[in-house]
């Protein structure tokens, strides 16, 4: 259900029509039998379209070089922010992002502590964006540079290759 939701939503917001699926038809033909998810036989074409749509969305949107570049830039930015917090710096950030950088709960805690899970569910893109805006004037040159690059969409260069780097 989650995959159908994000496929439809992402297709709409990116303008890529290949992600549009007949989720209502899939849901109507879906059932549970003997603890297994099953579909009516006549729904096989809808299931195939769903699988194909996911594949196309991965290649056209999720694995697009601009998306990958932004993702790696965000990873670099958050790693640097975490390094500063670990070194004892009081880094400004959104309340949720700051909490996670200071506490760093493990997977077991996320799964078993409802309070931590609720905090995690409150974390979203806006936390990164707000924090990034705070970091563009930070004294750390690496953090400042990465934050500026993200906000200015000055993304890392992506080189796609099927050959290993030498």
mmCIF file of C-alpha atoms in Angstrom:
data_model
loop_
_atom_site.group_PDB
_atom_site.id
_atom_site.type_symbol
_atom_site.label_atom_id
_atom_site.label_comp_id
_atom_site.label_asym_id
_atom_site.label_seq_id
_atom_site.Cartn_x
_atom_site.Cartn_y
_atom_site.Cartn_z
ATOM 1 C CA UNK A 1 0.000 0.000 0.000
ATOM 2 C CA UNK A 2 2.853 2.349 0.885
ATOM 3 C CA UNK A 3 4.524 1.677 -2.454
ATOM 4 C CA UNK A 4 1.317 2.392 -4.332
ATOM 5 C CA UNK A 5 0.946 5.615 -2.363
ATOM 6 C CA UNK A 6 4.422 6.984 -2.972
ATOM 7 C CA UNK A 7 4.394 5.844 -6.607
ATOM 8 C CA UNK A 8 1.193 7.779 -7.296
ATOM 9 C CA UNK A 9 2.301 10.805 -5.262
ATOM 10 C CA UNK A 10 5.802 10.926 -6.734
ATOM 11 C CA UNK A 11 4.424 10.538 -10.251
ATOM 12 C CA UNK A 12 2.112 13.510 -9.689
ATOM 13 C CA UNK A 13 4.746 15.793 -8.172
ATOM 14 C CA UNK A 14 7.445 14.950 -10.718
ATOM 15 C CA UNK A 15 5.143 14.981 -13.739
ATOM 16 C CA UNK A 16 6.287 11.507 -14.801
ATOM 17 C CA UNK A 17 3.118 9.832 -16.071
ATOM 18 C CA UNK A 18 4.604 6.331 -16.041
ATOM 19 C CA UNK A 19 4.057 6.158 -12.282
ATOM 20 C CA UNK A 20 0.286 6.504 -12.585
ATOM 21 C CA UNK A 21 -1.359 3.220 -11.644
ATOM 22 C CA UNK A 22 -4.904 2.038 -11.052
ATOM 23 C CA UNK A 23 -4.409 1.492 -7.327
ATOM 24 C CA UNK A 24 -8.171 1.412 -6.753
ATOM 25 C CA UNK A 25 -8.460 -1.579 -9.115
ATOM 26 C CA UNK A 26 -5.532 -3.334 -7.407
ATOM 27 C CA UNK A 27 -7.104 -2.829 -3.988
ATOM 28 C CA UNK A 28 -10.518 -4.072 -5.098
ATOM 29 C CA UNK A 29 -9.022 -7.315 -6.393
ATOM 30 C CA UNK A 30 -6.786 -7.868 -3.381
ATOM 31 C CA UNK A 31 -7.647 -10.279 -0.599
ATOM 32 C CA UNK A 32 -6.020 -12.367 2.132
ATOM 33 C CA UNK A 33 -6.331 -16.124 1.989
ATOM 34 C CA UNK A 34 -4.549 -18.474 4.403
ATOM 35 C CA UNK A 35 -2.375 -15.569 5.619
ATOM 36 C CA UNK A 36 -1.244 -14.846 2.056
ATOM 37 C CA UNK A 37 -1.937 -11.748 -0.005
ATOM 38 C CA UNK A 38 -3.772 -12.791 -3.174
ATOM 39 C CA UNK A 39 -5.330 -11.096 -6.192
ATOM 40 C CA UNK A 40 -8.055 -12.156 -8.560
ATOM 41 C CA UNK A 41 -6.651 -13.599 -11.769
ATOM 42 C CA UNK A 42 -8.116 -10.782 -13.864
ATOM 43 C CA UNK A 43 -5.939 -8.340 -11.916
ATOM 44 C CA UNK A 44 -2.660 -9.731 -13.265
ATOM 45 C CA UNK A 45 -2.343 -6.933 -15.843
ATOM 46 C CA UNK A 46 -2.794 -4.285 -13.152
ATOM 47 C CA UNK A 47 -0.120 -5.959 -11.042
ATOM 48 C CA UNK A 48 2.229 -6.091 -14.025
ATOM 49 C CA UNK A 49 1.607 -2.388 -14.722
ATOM 50 C CA UNK A 50 2.333 -1.584 -11.071
ATOM 51 C CA UNK A 51 5.648 -3.478 -11.179
ATOM 52 C CA UNK A 52 6.618 -1.892 -14.495
ATOM 53 C CA UNK A 53 5.639 1.573 -13.234
ATOM 54 C CA UNK A 54 7.884 1.135 -10.186
ATOM 55 C CA UNK A 55 10.752 0.102 -12.428
ATOM 56 C CA UNK A 56 10.304 3.103 -14.720
ATOM 57 C CA UNK A 57 10.016 5.505 -11.775
ATOM 58 C CA UNK A 58 13.252 4.143 -10.332
ATOM 59 C CA UNK A 59 15.142 4.793 -13.543
ATOM 60 C CA UNK A 60 13.502 8.114 -14.428
ATOM 61 C CA UNK A 61 13.145 9.648 -10.961
ATOM 62 C CA UNK A 62 14.625 7.841 -7.949
ATOM 63 C CA UNK A 63 17.925 6.953 -9.632
ATOM 64 C CA UNK A 64 18.177 10.175 -11.664
ATOM 65 C CA UNK A 65 21.637 11.701 -11.400
ATOM 66 C CA UNK A 66 20.297 14.949 -9.915
ATOM 67 C CA UNK A 67 18.401 13.070 -7.214
ATOM 68 C CA UNK A 68 21.452 10.940 -6.430
ATOM 69 C CA UNK A 69 23.673 14.003 -6.311
ATOM 70 C CA UNK A 70 21.355 15.821 -3.903
ATOM 71 C CA UNK A 71 21.094 12.688 -1.756
ATOM 72 C CA UNK A 72 24.879 12.350 -1.464
ATOM 73 C CA UNK A 73 25.231 16.057 -0.700
ATOM 74 C CA UNK A 74 22.664 15.742 2.105
ATOM 75 C CA UNK A 75 24.498 12.686 3.443
ATOM 76 C CA UNK A 76 27.791 14.612 3.454
ATOM 77 C CA UNK A 77 26.094 17.579 5.142
ATOM 78 C CA UNK A 78 24.516 15.459 7.882
ATOM 79 C CA UNK A 79 27.747 13.516 8.455
ATOM 80 C CA UNK A 80 29.635 16.774 8.947
ATOM 81 C CA UNK A 81 26.947 18.092 11.288
ATOM 82 C CA UNK A 82 27.153 14.852 13.297
ATOM 83 C CA UNK A 83 30.957 15.116 13.466
ATOM 84 C CA UNK A 84 30.627 18.593 14.955
ATOM 85 C CA UNK A 85 28.029 17.466 17.509
ATOM 86 C CA UNK A 86 30.206 14.465 18.424
ATOM 87 C CA UNK A 87 33.140 16.856 18.929
ATOM 88 C CA UNK A 88 31.077 18.817 21.456
ATOM 89 C CA UNK A 89 29.862 21.726 19.334
ATOM 90 C CA UNK A 90 26.410 23.100 20.120
ATOM 91 C CA UNK A 91 25.063 23.015 16.588
ATOM 92 C CA UNK A 92 21.839 24.868 15.852
ATOM 93 C CA UNK A 93 19.219 22.670 14.202
ATOM 94 C CA UNK A 94 15.503 21.986 14.192
ATOM 95 C CA UNK A 95 14.385 20.471 17.516
ATOM 96 C CA UNK A 96 13.814 16.981 16.058
ATOM 97 C CA UNK A 97 17.056 16.831 14.081
ATOM 98 C CA UNK A 98 18.992 18.208 17.050
ATOM 99 C CA UNK A 99 17.486 15.533 19.317
ATOM 100 C CA UNK A 100 18.536 12.736 16.955
ATOM 101 C CA UNK A 101 22.037 14.121 16.501
ATOM 102 C CA UNK A 102 22.479 14.337 20.270
ATOM 103 C CA UNK A 103 20.928 10.963 21.184
ATOM 104 C CA UNK A 104 21.629 8.733 18.153
ATOM 105 C CA UNK A 105 19.177 5.928 19.052
ATOM 106 C CA UNK A 106 19.927 2.514 17.598
ATOM 107 C CA UNK A 107 17.472 0.420 15.563
ATOM 108 C CA UNK A 108 16.395 -1.556 18.638
ATOM 109 C CA UNK A 109 15.453 1.637 20.472
ATOM 110 C CA UNK A 110 13.542 2.920 17.443
ATOM 111 C CA UNK A 111 11.571 -0.312 17.261
ATOM 112 C CA UNK A 112 10.862 -0.729 20.959
ATOM 113 C CA UNK A 113 10.537 2.766 22.396
ATOM 114 C CA UNK A 114 7.282 4.391 21.229
ATOM 115 C CA UNK A 115 8.456 7.847 22.326
ATOM 116 C CA UNK A 116 11.588 7.614 20.175
ATOM 117 C CA UNK A 117 9.595 6.197 17.264
ATOM 118 C CA UNK A 118 7.147 9.110 17.490
ATOM 119 C CA UNK A 119 10.060 11.556 17.417
ATOM 120 C CA UNK A 120 11.429 9.762 14.356
ATOM 121 C CA UNK A 121 8.043 10.006 12.623
ATOM 122 C CA UNK A 122 8.059 13.755 13.258
ATOM 123 C CA UNK A 123 11.401 14.103 11.421
ATOM 124 C CA UNK A 124 11.100 15.158 7.773
ATOM 125 C CA UNK A 125 12.673 17.148 4.947
ATOM 126 C CA UNK A 126 11.761 20.463 6.534
ATOM 127 C CA UNK A 127 14.002 19.661 9.514
ATOM 128 C CA UNK A 128 16.974 19.314 7.180
ATOM 129 C CA UNK A 129 16.063 22.439 5.228
ATOM 130 C CA UNK A 130 15.559 24.613 8.329
ATOM 131 C CA UNK A 131 18.808 23.338 9.838
ATOM 132 C CA UNK A 132 20.628 23.875 6.568
ATOM 133 C CA UNK A 133 19.498 27.506 6.541
ATOM 134 C CA UNK A 134 20.975 27.885 10.045
ATOM 135 C CA UNK A 135 24.255 26.311 8.963
ATOM 136 C CA UNK A 136 24.987 28.659 6.013
ATOM 137 C CA UNK A 137 26.501 31.124 8.478
ATOM 138 C CA UNK A 138 28.204 28.564 10.748
ATOM 139 C CA UNK A 139 31.875 29.059 11.602
ATOM 140 C CA UNK A 140 32.811 25.577 10.329
ATOM 141 C CA UNK A 141 33.828 26.085 6.674
ATOM 142 C CA UNK A 142 32.928 22.535 5.600
ATOM 143 C CA UNK A 143 29.434 22.658 7.091
ATOM 144 C CA UNK A 144 28.894 26.172 5.749
ATOM 145 C CA UNK A 145 30.047 25.149 2.252
ATOM 146 C CA UNK A 146 27.868 22.031 2.125
ATOM 147 C CA UNK A 147 24.808 23.929 3.387
ATOM 148 C CA UNK A 148 25.308 26.659 0.805
ATOM 149 C CA UNK A 149 25.791 24.111 -1.973
ATOM 150 C CA UNK A 150 22.535 22.361 -1.072
ATOM 151 C CA UNK A 151 20.495 25.550 -0.806
ATOM 152 C CA UNK A 152 21.980 26.906 -4.060
ATOM 153 C CA UNK A 153 21.438 23.533 -5.793
ATOM 154 C CA UNK A 154 25.157 23.454 -6.545
ATOM 155 C CA UNK A 155 25.126 19.673 -6.433
ATOM 156 C CA UNK A 156 27.986 17.194 -6.592
ATOM 157 C CA UNK A 157 28.905 16.088 -10.086
ATOM 158 C CA UNK A 158 27.685 12.573 -10.794
ATOM 159 C CA UNK A 159 29.605 10.339 -13.139
ATOM 160 C CA UNK A 160 27.661 7.250 -14.130
ATOM 161 C CA UNK A 161 29.838 4.327 -15.092
ATOM 162 C CA UNK A 162 29.740 0.572 -15.079
ATOM 163 C CA UNK A 163 33.511 0.488 -14.594
ATOM 164 C CA UNK A 164 35.222 0.552 -11.173
ATOM 165 C CA UNK A 165 37.200 3.661 -10.307
ATOM 166 C CA UNK A 166 40.948 3.252 -10.558
#
